[in-house]
Amino acid sequence: MVYNKKTKEQGTDAMNAQKKILIADDETVNLDFFEVMLSKLGFVVEKCDNGPDVLEKVKKFHPDLIILDNIMPGMTGREITKVLKKDPDYSDISIIMLSALDDVKDKVAGFEAGIDDYITKPFNFTEVLARINAVLRNRALLDQIKVRETRLALAEELNEDLKENLSVFIRSIDDLDKAITLICENASHSESLMNQIKPASEKILSVRKHIAALDARIEKTINEWDNLKKDEIGLPVLESQIRKLLHQEQ
């Protein structure tokens, strides 16, 4: 394991300030090492040494990242990963798996279970820290994409609602216009009343122009969204692609 000044500088990235990391390993030396080193770098660290305890710690600690040993008493790291990824409350937690096994099949099984990265023991702490930062950056990116997806969905819903209400408003304007026309026909002999009605008719015409412009803008936006959706990649697919890229770099 290697630790130097450059390693410390990497770990002081502001993005990682107060990020919570759960260390799960049945080797006390690894637990103590990670706790000391990561705490010095500003991470909030919890640790546990068996599979069932990991699930309990996750519920209480809500970590941003788990550094998870694959072979532990009670449950394997892969089994723990599958449980967490099936739970919507914890499926977004990033997982880096540690393993003494360097077998390709073992790595593939880990990625298929849902891990974000895989590190073979014995490890170099500089590399581990770089991978921690990379996984946290990827998670931050996915979280931002999720926020933007939610905002776009809300905007799309608002747009549809606005268009529907606009149709109702247009029908109301039509009814008002018909009423004014009827009044004009029955009050053509009254110059005073006609002088009062004429400005209202002009305002209705102006409102119609604004409504038409707004309706055209909404229609254009809906068409643009529909075109963008054709090339849209959902978050589950995007996350899967990122994991595959990480796997290819192993």
mmCIF file of C-alpha atoms in Angstrom:
data_model
loop_
_atom_site.group_PDB
_atom_site.id
_atom_site.type_symbol
_atom_site.label_atom_id
_atom_site.label_comp_id
_atom_site.label_asym_id
_atom_site.label_seq_id
_atom_site.Cartn_x
_atom_site.Cartn_y
_atom_site.Cartn_z
ATOM 1 C CA MET A 1 0.000 0.000 0.000
ATOM 2 C CA VAL A 2 1.349 3.450 -0.905
ATOM 3 C CA TYR A 3 0.394 6.836 0.519
ATOM 4 C CA ASN A 4 2.118 10.117 -0.266
ATOM 5 C CA LYS A 5 1.494 13.872 -0.578
ATOM 6 C CA LYS A 6 0.022 13.495 -4.070
ATOM 7 C CA THR A 7 -2.464 10.962 -2.712
ATOM 8 C CA LYS A 8 -3.558 13.446 -0.060
ATOM 9 C CA GLU A 9 -4.049 16.184 -2.636
ATOM 10 C CA GLN A 10 -6.262 13.873 -4.707
ATOM 11 C CA GLY A 11 -8.385 13.084 -1.714
ATOM 12 C CA THR A 12 -8.998 16.679 -0.713
ATOM 13 C CA ASP A 13 -11.211 17.256 -3.756
ATOM 14 C CA ALA A 14 -14.035 19.511 -2.545
ATOM 15 C CA MET A 15 -16.560 17.293 -4.280
ATOM 16 C CA ASN A 16 -15.870 14.533 -1.744
ATOM 17 C CA ALA A 17 -16.199 16.739 1.358
ATOM 18 C CA GLN A 18 -18.222 14.899 4.012
ATOM 19 C CA LYS A 19 -19.066 11.999 1.714
ATOM 20 C CA LYS A 20 -19.937 8.913 3.763
ATOM 21 C CA ILE A 21 -18.106 5.653 3.114
ATOM 22 C CA LEU A 22 -18.879 2.269 4.658
ATOM 23 C CA ILE A 23 -15.915 -0.135 4.810
ATOM 24 C CA ALA A 24 -16.909 -3.813 4.941
ATOM 25 C CA ASP A 25 -14.074 -6.309 5.361
ATOM 26 C CA ASP A 26 -13.388 -9.208 7.732
ATOM 27 C CA GLU A 27 -9.699 -8.266 7.898
ATOM 28 C CA THR A 28 -9.176 -5.887 10.828
ATOM 29 C CA VAL A 29 -5.983 -4.446 9.345
ATOM 30 C CA ASN A 30 -7.871 -3.301 6.237
ATOM 31 C CA LEU A 31 -10.731 -1.835 8.267
ATOM 32 C CA ASP A 32 -8.388 0.151 10.491
ATOM 33 C CA PHE A 33 -6.248 1.304 7.567
ATOM 34 C CA PHE A 34 -9.184 2.568 5.508
ATOM 35 C CA GLU A 35 -10.802 4.210 8.526
ATOM 36 C CA VAL A 36 -7.655 6.181 9.371
ATOM 37 C CA MET A 37 -6.703 7.146 5.821
ATOM 38 C CA LEU A 38 -10.150 8.085 4.551
ATOM 39 C CA SER A 39 -11.055 9.965 7.718
ATOM 40 C CA LYS A 40 -7.903 12.074 7.300
ATOM 41 C CA LEU A 41 -9.060 12.925 3.786
ATOM 42 C CA GLY A 42 -12.385 14.295 4.996
ATOM 43 C CA PHE A 43 -14.640 11.300 4.475
ATOM 44 C CA VAL A 44 -17.083 10.171 7.165
ATOM 45 C CA VAL A 45 -16.275 6.502 7.722
ATOM 46 C CA GLU A 46 -18.114 3.561 9.281
ATOM 47 C CA LYS A 47 -16.921 -0.043 9.256
ATOM 48 C CA CYS A 48 -18.200 -3.583 9.723
ATOM 49 C CA ASP A 49 -16.729 -7.071 9.407
ATOM 50 C CA ASN A 50 -19.567 -9.372 8.304
ATOM 51 C CA GLY A 51 -22.279 -9.565 5.678
ATOM 52 C CA PRO A 52 -25.481 -9.168 7.738
ATOM 53 C CA ASP A 53 -23.944 -6.228 9.608
ATOM 54 C CA VAL A 54 -23.412 -4.430 6.280
ATOM 55 C CA LEU A 55 -27.156 -4.361 5.605
ATOM 56 C CA GLU A 56 -27.880 -3.039 9.098
ATOM 57 C CA LYS A 57 -25.173 -0.367 8.814
ATOM 58 C CA VAL A 58 -26.527 0.754 5.449
ATOM 59 C CA LYS A 59 -29.977 1.388 6.964
ATOM 60 C CA LYS A 60 -28.548 3.496 9.801
ATOM 61 C CA PHE A 61 -25.577 5.165 8.088
ATOM 62 C CA HIS A 62 -26.905 5.727 4.551
ATOM 63 C CA PRO A 63 -23.439 5.757 2.913
ATOM 64 C CA ASP A 64 -22.642 7.349 -0.437
ATOM 65 C CA LEU A 65 -20.205 4.532 -1.173
ATOM 66 C CA ILE A 66 -19.471 1.036 0.136
ATOM 67 C CA ILE A 67 -16.015 -0.519 -0.144
ATOM 68 C CA LEU A 68 -17.110 -4.123 0.058
ATOM 69 C CA ASP A 69 -14.980 -7.240 0.505
ATOM 70 C CA ASN A 70 -16.366 -10.081 -1.575
ATOM 71 C CA ILE A 71 -15.580 -12.895 0.860
ATOM 72 C CA MET A 72 -17.010 -12.247 4.347
ATOM 73 C CA PRO A 73 -18.771 -14.242 7.077
ATOM 74 C CA GLY A 74 -22.538 -14.512 6.700
ATOM 75 C CA MET A 75 -22.936 -13.178 3.151
ATOM 76 C CA THR A 76 -20.663 -12.610 0.195
ATOM 77 C CA GLY A 77 -20.159 -9.136 -1.200
ATOM 78 C CA ARG A 78 -21.994 -10.173 -4.355
ATOM 79 C CA GLU A 79 -25.018 -11.346 -2.330
ATOM 80 C CA ILE A 80 -25.062 -8.079 -0.400
ATOM 81 C CA THR A 81 -24.881 -6.126 -3.653
ATOM 82 C CA LYS A 82 -27.860 -7.979 -5.115
ATOM 83 C CA VAL A 83 -29.942 -7.283 -1.995
ATOM 84 C CA LEU A 84 -29.111 -3.563 -2.024
ATOM 85 C CA LYS A 85 -29.673 -3.114 -5.750
ATOM 86 C CA LYS A 86 -33.154 -4.649 -5.488
ATOM 87 C CA ASP A 87 -34.152 -2.151 -2.778
ATOM 88 C CA PRO A 88 -35.156 1.256 -4.250
ATOM 89 C CA ASP A 89 -34.100 2.966 -1.006
ATOM 90 C CA TYR A 90 -30.495 1.783 -1.390
ATOM 91 C CA SER A 91 -30.048 0.937 -5.068
ATOM 92 C CA ASP A 92 -28.282 4.256 -5.765
ATOM 93 C CA ILE A 93 -25.446 3.537 -3.320
ATOM 94 C CA SER A 94 -22.157 3.089 -5.181
ATOM 95 C CA ILE A 95 -20.188 -0.095 -4.468
ATOM 96 C CA ILE A 96 -16.505 -0.859 -4.987
ATOM 97 C CA MET A 97 -15.763 -4.539 -4.453
ATOM 98 C CA LEU A 98 -12.480 -5.768 -2.980
ATOM 99 C CA SER A 99 -11.445 -9.327 -3.724
ATOM 100 C CA ALA A 100 -8.401 -11.543 -3.535
ATOM 101 C CA LEU A 101 -9.732 -13.282 -6.631
ATOM 102 C CA ASP A 102 -8.430 -11.976 -9.952
ATOM 103 C CA ASP A 103 -10.610 -14.272 -12.025
ATOM 104 C CA VAL A 104 -12.443 -12.639 -14.928
ATOM 105 C CA LYS A 105 -15.631 -14.595 -14.179
ATOM 106 C CA ASP A 106 -15.615 -13.280 -10.618
ATOM 107 C CA LYS A 107 -15.275 -9.698 -11.871
ATOM 108 C CA VAL A 108 -18.039 -10.127 -14.438
ATOM 109 C CA ALA A 109 -20.345 -11.622 -11.796
ATOM 110 C CA GLY A 110 -19.669 -8.615 -9.569
ATOM 111 C CA PHE A 111 -20.529 -6.118 -12.304
ATOM 112 C CA GLU A 112 -23.631 -8.069 -13.249
ATOM 113 C CA ALA A 113 -24.732 -7.921 -9.601
ATOM 114 C CA GLY A 114 -24.464 -4.119 -9.738
ATOM 115 C CA ILE A 115 -21.050 -3.052 -8.424
ATOM 116 C CA ASP A 116 -19.472 0.132 -9.799
ATOM 117 C CA ASP A 117 -15.836 -0.973 -9.673
ATOM 118 C CA TYR A 118 -13.640 -3.938 -8.729
ATOM 119 C CA ILE A 119 -10.249 -3.857 -7.009
ATOM 120 C CA THR A 120 -8.026 -6.888 -6.551
ATOM 121 C CA LYS A 121 -6.075 -7.445 -3.334
ATOM 122 C CA PRO A 122 -3.360 -6.607 -2.479
ATOM 123 C CA PHE A 123 -4.302 -3.047 -3.361
ATOM 124 C CA ASN A 124 -2.463 0.240 -3.741
ATOM 125 C CA PHE A 125 -4.169 2.993 -1.771
ATOM 126 C CA THR A 126 -3.415 5.623 -4.414
ATOM 127 C CA GLU A 127 -5.302 3.543 -6.963
ATOM 128 C CA VAL A 128 -8.152 2.870 -4.518
ATOM 129 C CA LEU A 129 -8.531 6.594 -3.828
ATOM 130 C CA ALA A 130 -8.516 7.405 -7.542
ATOM 131 C CA ARG A 131 -11.245 4.816 -8.094
ATOM 132 C CA ILE A 132 -13.267 6.169 -5.162
ATOM 133 C CA ASN A 133 -13.139 9.651 -6.683
ATOM 134 C CA ALA A 134 -14.060 8.319 -10.126
ATOM 135 C CA VAL A 135 -17.047 6.362 -8.807
ATOM 136 C CA LEU A 136 -18.271 9.351 -6.783
ATOM 137 C CA ARG A 137 -17.945 11.615 -9.841
ATOM 138 C CA ASN A 138 -19.951 9.148 -11.934
ATOM 139 C CA ARG A 139 -22.617 8.981 -9.234
ATOM 140 C CA ALA A 140 -22.764 12.785 -9.039
ATOM 141 C CA LEU A 141 -23.186 12.908 -12.824
ATOM 142 C CA LEU A 142 -26.004 10.352 -12.748
ATOM 143 C CA ASP A 143 -27.685 12.246 -9.899
ATOM 144 C CA GLN A 144 -27.552 15.470 -11.912
ATOM 145 C CA ILE A 145 -29.003 13.690 -14.941
ATOM 146 C CA LYS A 146 -31.776 12.322 -12.729
ATOM 147 C CA VAL A 147 -32.555 15.832 -11.435
ATOM 148 C CA ARG A 148 -32.675 17.182 -14.986
ATOM 149 C CA GLU A 149 -34.877 14.304 -16.121
ATOM 150 C CA THR A 150 -37.286 15.108 -13.297
ATOM 151 C CA ARG A 151 -37.290 18.807 -14.157
ATOM 152 C CA LEU A 152 -37.933 18.044 -17.831
ATOM 153 C CA ALA A 153 -40.755 15.675 -16.946
ATOM 154 C CA LEU A 154 -42.348 18.357 -14.768
ATOM 155 C CA ALA A 155 -41.918 20.957 -17.515
ATOM 156 C CA GLU A 156 -43.463 18.592 -20.052
ATOM 157 C CA GLU A 157 -46.402 17.907 -17.735
ATOM 158 C CA LEU A 158 -46.844 21.654 -17.172
ATOM 159 C CA ASN A 159 -46.712 22.287 -20.901
ATOM 160 C CA GLU A 160 -49.405 19.717 -21.616
ATOM 161 C CA ASP A 161 -51.548 21.126 -18.825
ATOM 162 C CA LEU A 162 -51.044 24.651 -20.135
ATOM 163 C CA LYS A 163 -52.087 23.610 -23.630
ATOM 164 C CA GLU A 164 -55.218 21.913 -22.319
ATOM 165 C CA ASN A 165 -56.191 24.961 -20.245
ATOM 166 C CA LEU A 166 -55.425 27.203 -23.182
ATOM 167 C CA SER A 167 -58.011 25.307 -25.224
ATOM 168 C CA VAL A 168 -60.593 25.903 -22.499
ATOM 169 C CA PHE A 169 -59.676 29.600 -22.427
ATOM 170 C CA ILE A 170 -60.035 29.865 -26.219
ATOM 171 C CA ARG A 171 -63.514 28.353 -26.019
ATOM 172 C CA SER A 172 -64.420 30.905 -23.352
ATOM 173 C CA ILE A 173 -63.151 33.729 -25.574
ATOM 174 C CA ASP A 174 -65.242 32.344 -28.430
ATOM 175 C CA ASP A 175 -68.334 32.363 -26.230
ATOM 176 C CA LEU A 176 -67.596 35.913 -25.088
ATOM 177 C CA ASP A 177 -67.042 37.011 -28.665
ATOM 178 C CA LYS A 178 -70.400 35.538 -29.695
ATOM 179 C CA ALA A 179 -72.094 37.298 -26.794
ATOM 180 C CA ILE A 180 -70.583 40.647 -27.784
ATOM 181 C CA THR A 181 -71.653 40.123 -31.400
ATOM 182 C CA LEU A 182 -75.207 39.387 -30.260
ATOM 183 C CA ILE A 183 -75.251 42.496 -28.069
ATOM 184 C CA CYS A 184 -73.971 44.598 -30.953
ATOM 185 C CA GLU A 185 -76.719 43.308 -33.228
ATOM 186 C CA ASN A 186 -79.406 44.144 -30.676
ATOM 187 C CA ALA A 187 -77.954 47.505 -29.654
ATOM 188 C CA SER A 188 -76.989 48.964 -33.002
ATOM 189 C CA HIS A 189 -79.264 51.925 -32.303
ATOM 190 C CA SER A 190 -77.378 52.855 -29.129
ATOM 191 C CA GLU A 191 -74.205 54.749 -30.029
ATOM 192 C CA SER A 192 -73.153 55.009 -26.375
ATOM 193 C CA LEU A 193 -73.317 51.240 -25.865
ATOM 194 C CA MET A 194 -71.520 50.577 -29.134
ATOM 195 C CA ASN A 195 -68.697 52.891 -28.087
ATOM 196 C CA GLN A 196 -68.259 50.834 -24.913
ATOM 197 C CA ILE A 197 -68.362 47.489 -26.693
ATOM 198 C CA LYS A 198 -65.892 48.370 -29.469
ATOM 199 C CA PRO A 199 -62.768 48.590 -27.185
ATOM 200 C CA ALA A 200 -63.723 45.219 -25.661
ATOM 201 C CA SER A 201 -63.858 43.655 -29.108
ATOM 202 C CA GLU A 202 -60.446 45.080 -29.965
ATOM 203 C CA LYS A 203 -58.989 43.683 -26.740
ATOM 204 C CA ILE A 204 -60.437 40.262 -27.505
ATOM 205 C CA LEU A 205 -58.763 40.383 -30.932
ATOM 206 C CA SER A 206 -55.440 41.268 -29.302
ATOM 207 C CA VAL A 207 -55.842 38.439 -26.775
ATOM 208 C CA ARG A 208 -56.530 36.015 -29.625
ATOM 209 C CA LYS A 209 -53.242 36.993 -31.295
ATOM 210 C CA HIS A 210 -51.299 36.396 -28.073
ATOM 211 C CA ILE A 211 -53.058 33.078 -27.522
ATOM 212 C CA ALA A 212 -52.245 31.968 -31.069
ATOM 213 C CA ALA A 213 -48.574 32.871 -30.575
ATOM 214 C CA LEU A 214 -48.448 31.036 -27.232
ATOM 215 C CA ASP A 215 -50.207 28.005 -28.681
ATOM 216 C CA ALA A 216 -47.705 27.873 -31.563
ATOM 217 C CA ARG A 217 -44.782 28.111 -29.100
ATOM 218 C CA ILE A 218 -46.161 25.310 -26.952
ATOM 219 C CA GLU A 219 -46.718 23.139 -30.022
ATOM 220 C CA LYS A 220 -43.154 23.780 -31.178
ATOM 221 C CA THR A 221 -41.778 22.856 -27.739
ATOM 222 C CA ILE A 222 -43.785 19.626 -27.647
ATOM 223 C CA ASN A 223 -42.491 18.668 -31.097
ATOM 224 C CA GLU A 224 -38.903 19.422 -30.024
ATOM 225 C CA TRP A 225 -39.323 17.243 -26.911
ATOM 226 C CA ASP A 226 -40.757 14.419 -29.003
ATOM 227 C CA ASN A 227 -37.721 14.599 -31.329
ATOM 228 C CA LEU A 228 -35.307 14.603 -28.373
ATOM 229 C CA LYS A 229 -37.018 11.553 -26.873
ATOM 230 C CA LYS A 230 -36.103 9.538 -29.960
ATOM 231 C CA ASP A 231 -32.419 9.756 -28.934
ATOM 232 C CA GLU A 232 -33.072 9.602 -25.194
ATOM 233 C CA ILE A 233 -31.179 7.084 -23.061
ATOM 234 C CA GLY A 234 -32.828 6.132 -19.792
ATOM 235 C CA LEU A 235 -30.853 6.274 -16.537
ATOM 236 C CA PRO A 236 -30.780 2.478 -16.017
ATOM 237 C CA VAL A 237 -29.273 2.019 -19.498
ATOM 238 C CA LEU A 238 -26.795 4.864 -18.976
ATOM 239 C CA GLU A 239 -25.689 3.463 -15.625
ATOM 240 C CA SER A 240 -25.262 0.019 -17.170
ATOM 241 C CA GLN A 241 -23.101 1.496 -19.933
ATOM 242 C CA ILE A 242 -20.889 3.259 -17.391
ATOM 243 C CA ARG A 243 -20.411 0.005 -15.473
ATOM 244 C CA LYS A 244 -19.474 -1.779 -18.695
ATOM 245 C CA LEU A 245 -16.872 0.906 -19.487
ATOM 246 C CA LEU A 246 -15.407 0.549 -16.004
ATOM 247 C CA HIS A 247 -15.371 -3.222 -16.445
ATOM 248 C CA GLN A 248 -13.517 -2.910 -19.774
ATOM 249 C CA GLU A 249 -10.830 -0.830 -18.060
ATOM 250 C CA GLN A 250 -10.071 -3.607 -15.536
#
